[in-house]
């Protein structure tokens, strides 16, 4: 363990930014290792939400009064922050949604009027249910065929098979940037490049990558990219869909309502332009603004610092947990994944381990992580998943390891 | 610990059995002892006949599988159960101890406050993925079914 990253990040100071990290659970200091499910919220973001309701609360885009203008400005400033963060060409290529699931459904719904019978859609074998089910529904509607890009036992996509699967019938490819159950960082540059070569469009689910990797939409040349704010220190119920302008223009609106129209008569309605076409109804205004504040916070900390520190945490945790007899880790080597440790202990059920860890103040996720096809692949009921964030510490990993040993002794 | 494990299902009322369990759990000083005991209960739960581990008998919690089987003998319902998670198995063992070999009507009318009193309240939340609430519901459903069967005969 070098001290470089720790010094660079000043973990002690960072932890002071997160009020929840100082509470106790079951009489023990909280050790929060369920960051892949949701990240904790810094004071900066909480204050932003409070400030919105105390000083700016009004409906946006329509009012002529000052408050409405202030709220609109703040909301659109946040969109600009999101644009800058993901390096989209234009701010209206950023659609605010309720989160990744909403973003994916928006695209899947839109493609229902584009796809034809016999068209092929590829998804990876390590997708979250939210990146499987909408495409199955889309295939039912259109007669398109869903095909699965297989993964190896080490939790890496089989790229040779992927290449063979691509053909001129392939219209869409959906892959997560990072697997939620295993942490694998997928080679999305190659995936996108290869798909484009046969004329297919690519949606990358960035829910799990966003807290660790700053994705550059233009450099990646990605067609669609989705993110949930609550995974990157923002509030729940808000997220974004990035889409290339021409593709977003091509897709029909997802929901009808206020905000998304240009003109309405009972004979015909014309739709508003981007991004409003996809933002029907009053949006999560405070959420959008706080999403921007969360990106500010994360960028202040610095994604490179975050990545190198988290990688040290993961490496330490992997080394320590490997010393426990009977531990099997799922997924690839620490260098090829984000700070996710998905494991089982031989003879023990993940639910039992998770329950006892919770009694000792350690929050982990147990179960199938909404990725049942992966569990089926490994023939296991689920895993215990410890996922680390930049505000976690080596000391917390020590507490986790000793709690795990205690749980094992109790259960065996 | 082992002396406590000689669980004999005596022919006494549901309430008496619940009182017994509350008394046993009151001896524990902390959560660790409570959970160690539940784990022991889980391990000592008599094995269910494999033929009863069917999809019909499964109670799907999000995370662990639980099978509960009911048989009707001499006016009483006999429950057997299993789970792939040991703490869940311990919980179902407690339920079996309370509800097995009881009359359908008594099972239907039984209160389940004792779970709160033995410090397992956290497992009672319907959103918790172990299905304790579903287990109780399922046992009561069996009781309702056998009860109406009996009434129809009479």
XYZ file of C-alpha atoms in Angstrom:
566
model
C 0.000 0.000 0.000
C 1.581 3.203 -1.127
C 0.421 6.309 0.618
C 0.427 8.369 -2.579
C -3.234 8.001 -3.473
C -4.328 8.390 0.103
C -2.327 11.583 0.479
C -3.562 12.800 -2.872
C -7.136 12.287 -1.783
C -7.018 13.257 1.899
C -9.491 10.534 2.820
C -10.034 11.911 6.295
C -11.250 15.198 4.873
C -13.341 13.463 2.219
C -15.053 11.343 4.872
C -16.038 14.499 6.701
C -18.019 15.492 3.608
C -20.310 12.467 4.029
C -22.523 12.795 7.114
C -23.872 9.235 6.892
C -20.408 7.685 7.232
C -20.352 8.792 10.848
C -23.438 6.935 12.004
C -23.588 3.572 13.699
C -25.392 0.425 12.544
C -26.378 -2.168 15.143
C -24.134 -0.375 17.625
C -21.083 -0.547 15.344
C -19.559 2.155 13.155
C -21.013 1.829 9.652
C -18.766 0.183 7.096
C -20.524 0.887 3.818
C -19.461 -1.511 1.080
C -22.613 -1.434 -1.040
C -21.461 1.402 -3.250
C -22.273 -0.410 -6.496
C -25.945 -0.366 -5.448
C -25.925 3.285 -4.460
C -23.235 5.721 -3.429
C -23.475 7.940 -0.380
C -24.224 11.630 -0.692
C -21.787 14.403 0.244
C -22.955 17.439 2.211
C -22.277 19.572 -0.870
C -25.015 17.721 -2.796
C -27.442 17.572 0.152
C -26.993 21.334 0.621
C -27.691 21.871 -3.063
C -31.063 20.104 -2.729
C -31.930 22.077 0.413
C -30.885 25.321 -1.261
C -33.081 24.571 -4.253
C -36.194 24.172 -2.114
C -35.288 27.104 0.115
C -34.430 29.605 -2.601
C -35.350 28.505 -6.146
C -38.298 26.126 -6.135
C -40.540 26.798 -9.150
C -41.646 25.010 -12.267
C -39.211 25.363 -15.121
C -39.233 26.349 -18.801
C -42.651 27.990 -18.717
C -42.927 30.667 -16.063
C -42.065 34.274 -16.828
C -41.504 35.067 -13.180
C -38.075 35.386 -11.650
C -38.126 32.216 -9.567
C -39.106 30.092 -12.546
C -36.251 31.661 -14.494
C -33.787 30.953 -11.676
C -34.888 27.317 -11.466
C -34.717 26.958 -15.245
C -31.234 28.474 -15.350
C -30.007 26.163 -12.581
C -31.502 23.119 -14.314
C -29.986 24.017 -17.677
C -26.639 24.800 -16.038
C -26.740 21.277 -14.636
C -27.396 19.900 -18.126
C -24.355 21.803 -19.334
C -22.278 20.292 -16.491
C -23.411 16.819 -17.519
C -22.606 17.610 -21.151
C -19.129 18.837 -20.250
C -18.480 15.862 -17.997
C -19.304 13.300 -20.679
C -17.968 15.530 -23.465
C -21.124 15.473 -25.547
C -21.035 17.812 -28.522
C -24.281 19.568 -27.591
C -26.218 20.114 -24.378
C -29.466 18.952 -25.994
C -27.889 15.548 -26.557
C -28.223 15.109 -22.806
C -31.722 13.964 -21.832
C -32.524 14.038 -18.128
C -34.295 10.828 -17.119
C -35.186 9.148 -13.837
C -32.086 6.978 -14.173
C -30.442 4.290 -16.284
C -33.484 2.015 -16.440
C -35.615 4.886 -17.742
C -32.892 5.844 -20.244
C -32.674 2.318 -21.627
C -36.447 1.977 -21.884
C -36.621 5.289 -23.719
C -34.263 4.028 -26.411
C -35.806 0.537 -26.580
C -39.270 2.045 -26.932
C -38.075 4.353 -29.681
C -36.530 1.541 -31.679
C -39.844 -0.320 -31.738
C -40.795 1.812 -34.732
C -37.385 1.452 -36.391
C -36.599 -2.263 -36.199
C -37.959 -4.863 -38.539
C -38.610 -8.563 -38.283
C -35.381 -10.539 -38.496
C -33.152 -7.657 -37.348
C -30.644 -8.728 -34.724
C -29.907 -7.210 -31.327
C -26.853 -8.232 -29.324
C -26.612 -8.003 -25.535
C -23.785 -9.241 -23.366
C -24.084 -12.204 -21.015
C -23.244 -10.000 -18.042
C -26.068 -7.509 -18.258
C -28.239 -6.199 -15.451
C -31.885 -7.224 -15.872
C -32.654 -3.633 -16.822
C -30.486 -4.069 -19.917
C -32.074 -7.394 -20.851
C -35.800 -7.090 -20.254
C -36.442 -3.915 -22.313
C -34.759 -5.538 -25.332
C -36.747 -8.738 -24.907
C -39.877 -6.605 -24.901
C -38.613 -4.776 -27.977
C -38.025 -8.101 -29.759
C -41.534 -9.263 -28.899
C -42.943 -6.091 -30.392
C -40.851 -6.058 -33.578
C -39.911 -9.656 -34.333
C -36.240 -8.782 -33.961
C -33.952 -11.476 -32.558
C -32.029 -11.124 -29.310
C -28.596 -12.754 -29.246
C -26.225 -13.025 -26.316
C -22.494 -12.283 -26.444
C -21.015 -15.014 -24.227
C -18.565 -14.499 -21.371
C -15.670 -16.601 -20.099
C -15.387 -18.145 -16.646
C -13.227 -15.171 -15.651
C -16.134 -12.873 -16.361
C -14.748 -11.374 -19.563
C -16.665 -11.042 -22.818
C -15.612 -13.409 -25.586
C -14.637 -10.859 -28.182
C -13.863 -13.384 -30.931
C -17.393 -14.733 -30.710
C -18.715 -11.180 -30.683
C -16.897 -10.443 -33.951
C -18.430 -13.537 -35.534
C -21.907 -12.606 -34.341
C -21.861 -9.201 -36.039
C -23.405 -9.078 -39.504
C -25.469 -6.745 -41.666
C -28.639 -7.770 -39.802
C -27.170 -6.504 -36.521
C -28.917 -3.248 -35.760
C -28.194 -2.649 -32.089
C -25.583 -3.708 -29.524
C -26.065 -3.253 -25.785
C -23.271 -3.776 -23.323
C -22.577 -2.400 -19.886
C -19.371 -0.442 -19.553
C -18.803 -2.180 -16.215
C -20.649 -5.276 -14.960
C -22.598 -4.631 -11.757
C -22.264 -8.190 -10.475
C -18.590 -8.740 -11.315
C -17.036 -5.312 -11.842
C -15.506 -6.287 -15.202
C -14.551 -3.284 -17.340
C -15.662 -4.200 -20.839
C -13.588 -3.218 -23.915
C -16.255 -0.811 -25.137
C -13.965 1.018 -27.592
C -13.554 -2.214 -29.575
C -17.200 -3.161 -29.118
C -18.346 0.188 -30.544
C -15.810 0.220 -33.364
C -16.687 -3.300 -34.504
C -20.432 -2.650 -34.320
C -20.126 0.520 -36.376
C -18.252 -1.415 -39.042
C -21.457 -3.355 -39.784
C -23.672 -0.293 -39.379
C -25.070 -1.213 -35.928
C -25.711 1.354 -33.205
C -24.375 0.879 -29.689
C -25.877 1.677 -26.302
C -23.473 1.518 -23.392
C -24.984 1.215 -19.916
C -22.697 3.391 -17.821
C -24.474 2.916 -14.474
C -21.519 1.097 -12.918
C -18.691 2.827 -14.757
C -19.687 6.430 -14.052
C -18.447 6.427 -10.410
C -14.999 5.239 -11.497
C -14.354 6.149 -15.137
C -14.987 9.430 -16.905
C -16.439 8.422 -20.264
C -15.847 10.691 -23.274
C -18.878 10.355 -25.570
C -17.169 11.908 -28.589
C -13.884 10.041 -28.265
C -15.767 6.762 -27.793
C -18.057 7.633 -30.701
C -20.776 5.903 -28.668
C -24.365 6.241 -29.914
C -26.132 6.106 -26.552
C -24.736 6.198 -23.013
C -26.796 5.952 -19.816
C -26.045 6.991 -16.239
C -27.841 7.109 -12.856
C -26.935 10.048 -10.612
C -27.295 8.080 -7.377
C -24.306 5.915 -8.231
C -22.034 8.956 -8.448
C -22.819 10.772 -5.211
C -26.006 12.329 -6.607
C -29.622 11.870 -5.541
C -31.882 8.952 -6.475
C -34.539 9.288 -9.168
C -32.469 11.176 -11.708
C -30.039 10.217 -14.426
C -29.258 10.868 -18.033
C -29.365 9.502 -21.519
C -26.706 10.710 -23.902
C -27.632 10.178 -27.519
C -26.178 11.447 -30.774
C -28.305 14.300 -32.070
C -29.404 12.618 -35.312
C -30.411 9.429 -33.499
C -32.393 11.286 -30.849
C -34.126 13.253 -33.592
C -34.994 10.023 -35.361
C -36.541 8.329 -32.324
C -40.185 9.101 -31.505
C -41.057 10.572 -28.092
C -41.326 8.130 -25.202
C -44.090 9.732 -23.168
C -46.655 12.353 -24.038
C -47.418 15.299 -21.793
C -46.442 18.827 -20.961
C -43.025 20.224 -21.864
C -42.532 17.833 -24.810
C -44.894 19.549 -27.220
C -44.527 22.393 -29.667
C -48.165 22.815 -30.592
C -51.256 20.871 -29.598
C -54.616 20.748 -31.315
C -57.058 17.859 -31.118
C -56.154 16.993 -34.699
C -52.404 16.908 -34.362
C -49.600 17.662 -31.976
C -46.152 18.686 -33.071
C -43.327 17.795 -30.762
C -40.775 20.044 -29.181
C -37.160 19.785 -30.203
C -34.367 18.150 -28.203
C -34.052 17.654 -25.300
C -37.665 18.543 -24.407
C -39.160 15.988 -26.767
C -38.074 13.316 -24.290
C -38.736 15.227 -21.083
C -42.512 15.107 -20.739
C -44.017 16.526 -17.559
C -42.365 18.419 -14.725
C -38.967 16.809 -14.272
C -37.032 16.052 -11.099
C -35.711 19.632 -11.007
C -33.843 19.540 -7.709
C -32.488 16.123 -8.688
C -31.135 17.399 -11.984
C -29.471 20.367 -10.316
C -28.006 18.121 -7.603
C -26.763 15.713 -10.308
C -24.692 18.632 -11.618
C -23.442 19.374 -8.107
C -22.445 15.718 -7.669
C -20.377 15.826 -10.855
C -18.696 19.007 -9.573
C -17.849 17.224 -6.344
C -16.500 14.122 -8.075
C -14.434 16.196 -10.493
C -12.975 18.182 -7.600
C -11.846 14.929 -6.040
C -10.591 13.863 -9.456
C -11.424 10.693 -11.355
C -7.804 9.640 -11.810
C -7.205 9.899 -8.066
C -10.431 8.015 -7.407
C -9.513 5.220 -9.810
C -6.010 4.703 -8.452
C -7.084 4.806 -4.803
C -10.026 2.436 -5.366
C -7.764 0.066 -7.226
C -5.453 -0.017 -4.179
C -8.450 -0.756 -1.944
C -9.571 -3.557 -4.247
C -6.125 -5.080 -4.431
C -5.734 -5.029 -0.645
C -9.217 -6.510 -0.118
C -8.581 -9.209 -2.739
C -5.259 -10.181 -1.109
C -6.774 -10.291 2.380
C -9.939 -12.189 1.472
C -7.927 -14.735 -0.512
C -6.251 -15.757 2.756
C -9.608 -17.031 4.050
C -10.029 -20.704 3.257
C -12.922 -21.603 0.981
C -13.312 -18.174 -0.598
C -14.086 -18.130 -4.289
C -13.938 -14.778 -6.081
C -16.006 -14.315 -9.241
C -14.837 -12.101 -12.035
C -11.595 -11.052 -13.510
C -8.311 -9.874 -11.957
C -8.278 -6.583 -9.991
C -6.549 -4.726 -12.847
C -9.406 -5.392 -15.242
C -12.303 -4.349 -13.049
C -13.660 -1.595 -10.852
C -13.646 -1.881 -7.058
C -16.083 -4.796 -6.849
C -15.380 -7.989 -4.938
C -18.008 -10.627 -5.714
C -17.430 -13.840 -3.781
C -18.753 -16.853 -1.935
C -17.401 -18.992 0.879
C -17.626 -22.712 0.230
C -20.605 -24.304 1.941
C -22.163 -21.007 3.007
C -25.160 -19.181 1.584
C -24.554 -15.522 0.664
C -27.718 -14.517 2.519
C -26.356 -15.907 5.810
C -23.030 -14.124 5.363
C -24.737 -10.821 4.517
C -27.086 -11.066 7.508
C -24.240 -11.615 9.970
C -22.023 -8.934 8.420
C -24.899 -6.486 8.848
C -25.091 -7.342 12.545
C -21.438 -6.283 12.703
C -22.108 -2.963 10.958
C -20.825 -4.008 7.533
C -23.184 -3.306 4.624
C -22.675 -5.543 1.595
C -25.031 -6.736 -1.104
C -26.049 -10.367 -1.335
C -28.090 -12.215 -3.922
C -28.178 -12.326 -7.679
C -27.598 -8.561 -8.114
C -30.346 -8.410 -10.748
C -28.078 -10.413 -13.020
C -29.575 -13.900 -12.812
C -27.995 -15.072 -16.085
C -24.547 -14.617 -14.484
C -25.561 -16.666 -11.420
C -26.944 -19.345 -13.743
C -23.599 -19.290 -15.598
C -21.685 -20.027 -12.384
C -24.452 -22.337 -11.047
C -24.718 -20.423 -7.780
C -27.715 -18.902 -5.969
C -25.926 -15.578 -5.675
C -22.803 -13.958 -4.325
C -21.729 -11.606 -1.586
C -20.671 -8.364 -3.217
C -18.463 -5.852 -1.446
C -18.032 -2.721 -3.556
C -15.695 0.079 -2.577
C -15.733 3.801 -3.076
C -13.112 6.528 -2.723
C -14.376 7.371 0.779
C -13.687 3.850 2.073
C -10.476 2.988 3.895
C -8.010 0.160 4.420
C -9.111 0.098 8.088
C -12.685 -0.570 6.974
C -11.488 -3.471 4.851
C -9.753 -4.867 7.943
C -13.037 -4.620 9.874
C -14.853 -6.325 6.995
C -12.322 -9.157 6.814
C -12.456 -9.829 10.531
C -16.285 -9.687 10.495
C -16.249 -12.148 7.616
C -14.013 -14.536 9.549
C -16.345 -14.297 12.528
C -19.405 -14.973 10.338
C -17.672 -17.973 8.823
C -16.884 -19.426 12.247
C -20.483 -18.930 13.354
C -21.975 -20.520 10.262
C -19.702 -23.502 9.692
C -25.825 -24.730 24.178
C -26.430 -28.426 23.483
C -28.838 -28.894 26.398
C -31.087 -26.250 24.902
C -31.108 -28.074 21.641
C -33.113 -31.027 22.822
C -36.230 -29.693 21.274
C -39.149 -31.902 21.968
C -42.394 -31.004 20.425
C -44.682 -31.500 23.336
C -48.396 -31.468 22.953
C -49.009 -28.031 24.316
C -50.692 -24.986 22.904
C -49.233 -22.568 20.412
C -49.132 -19.919 23.108
C -47.263 -22.177 25.519
C -44.722 -23.014 22.861
C -44.235 -19.343 22.071
C -43.716 -18.605 25.778
C -41.059 -21.321 25.899
C -39.212 -19.834 22.953
C -39.401 -16.329 24.406
C -37.933 -17.679 27.649
C -35.101 -19.434 25.829
C -34.206 -16.347 23.853
C -34.341 -14.147 26.956
C -31.239 -15.939 28.249
C -29.109 -14.566 25.440
C -27.155 -11.440 26.119
C -26.394 -10.277 22.621
C -27.198 -10.765 18.972
C -24.350 -13.221 18.514
C -25.774 -15.709 20.965
C -29.229 -15.319 19.424
C -27.914 -15.970 15.946
C -25.686 -18.825 17.059
C -28.773 -20.426 18.549
C -30.787 -19.892 15.376
C -27.971 -21.393 13.334
C -27.998 -24.425 15.672
C -31.776 -24.684 15.311
C -31.364 -24.538 11.552
C -28.774 -27.291 11.580
C -30.901 -29.527 13.815
C -34.099 -29.140 11.796
C -35.153 -32.665 10.758
C -34.506 -33.270 7.082
C -37.486 -32.850 4.832
C -38.367 -35.735 2.550
C -36.775 -34.845 -0.814
C -40.052 -35.563 -2.594
C -41.582 -32.560 -0.826
C -38.968 -30.148 -2.166
C -41.140 -29.322 -5.147
C -41.793 -26.020 -6.846
C -45.305 -26.107 -5.383
C -43.886 -26.123 -1.863
C -41.323 -23.400 -2.448
C -41.715 -20.015 -0.831
C -39.739 -17.650 -2.965
C -37.883 -15.054 -1.004
C -35.575 -12.941 -3.109
C -32.407 -14.531 -1.771
C -32.935 -17.924 -0.169
C -35.237 -20.782 -1.034
C -37.649 -22.176 1.549
C -39.752 -25.282 1.160
C -42.676 -25.877 3.530
C -44.747 -29.043 3.380
C -47.964 -29.723 5.299
C -49.645 -33.034 6.107
C -52.939 -33.514 7.877
C -52.952 -36.285 10.477
C -55.281 -36.934 13.425
C -56.900 -33.501 13.187
C -53.492 -31.810 13.323
C -51.241 -30.286 10.698
C -47.678 -31.522 10.588
C -45.240 -29.132 8.972
C -41.799 -30.010 7.609
C -39.455 -27.542 5.942
C -36.029 -26.827 4.547
C -34.021 -23.879 3.248
C -30.733 -23.429 1.419
C -29.723 -20.671 3.873
C -29.033 -21.710 7.444
C -30.383 -18.632 9.247
C -33.595 -18.885 7.243
C -33.705 -22.552 8.197
C -33.366 -21.565 11.848
C -36.303 -19.204 11.497
C -38.458 -21.813 9.844
C -37.446 -24.280 12.584
C -38.860 -21.874 15.159
C -42.101 -21.580 13.191
C -42.402 -25.341 12.904
C -41.883 -25.716 16.612
C -44.762 -23.313 17.208
C -47.198 -24.396 14.522
C -46.569 -28.069 13.783
C -48.908 -30.679 15.295
C -51.581 -28.107 15.991
C -55.189 -27.854 14.950
C -55.909 -25.766 11.827
C -58.192 -23.423 13.734
C -55.520 -22.686 16.350
C -52.951 -21.968 13.651
C -55.332 -19.595 11.881
C -56.007 -17.659 15.091
C -52.422 -17.649 16.411
C -50.680 -14.344 17.010
C -47.077 -13.966 15.897
C -45.900 -11.200 18.235
C -43.369 -13.577 19.782
C -41.044 -13.041 16.815
C -40.730 -9.424 17.852
C -40.151 -10.429 21.466
C -37.267 -12.783 20.661
C -35.416 -9.986 18.901
C -36.044 -11.071 15.332
C -38.174 -8.088 14.490
C -35.817 -7.157 11.667
C -36.796 -10.376 9.909
C -40.450 -9.432 10.013
C -40.187 -6.599 7.542
C -42.098 -7.623 4.425
C -39.374 -6.095 2.292
C -36.671 -8.216 3.857
C -35.738 -10.878 1.420
C -35.942 -13.936 3.680
C -39.645 -14.426 3.314
C -40.505 -14.839 7.035
C -43.797 -13.067 6.478
C -44.488 -15.306 3.475
C -43.622 -18.401 5.545
C -46.175 -17.512 8.223
C -48.719 -16.641 5.574
C -48.141 -19.942 3.803
C -48.535 -21.954 7.036
C -51.766 -20.132 7.814
C -52.991 -20.747 4.260
C -52.470 -24.477 4.719
C -54.435 -24.225 7.968
C -57.283 -22.384 6.259
C -57.379 -24.989 3.491
C -57.487 -27.960 5.888
C -59.994 -26.166 8.073
C -62.430 -25.638 5.240
C -61.903 -29.244 4.140
C -62.877 -30.390 7.641
C -65.902 -28.109 7.771
C -67.106 -29.367 4.413
C -66.934 -32.925 5.648
C -68.858 -32.036 8.764
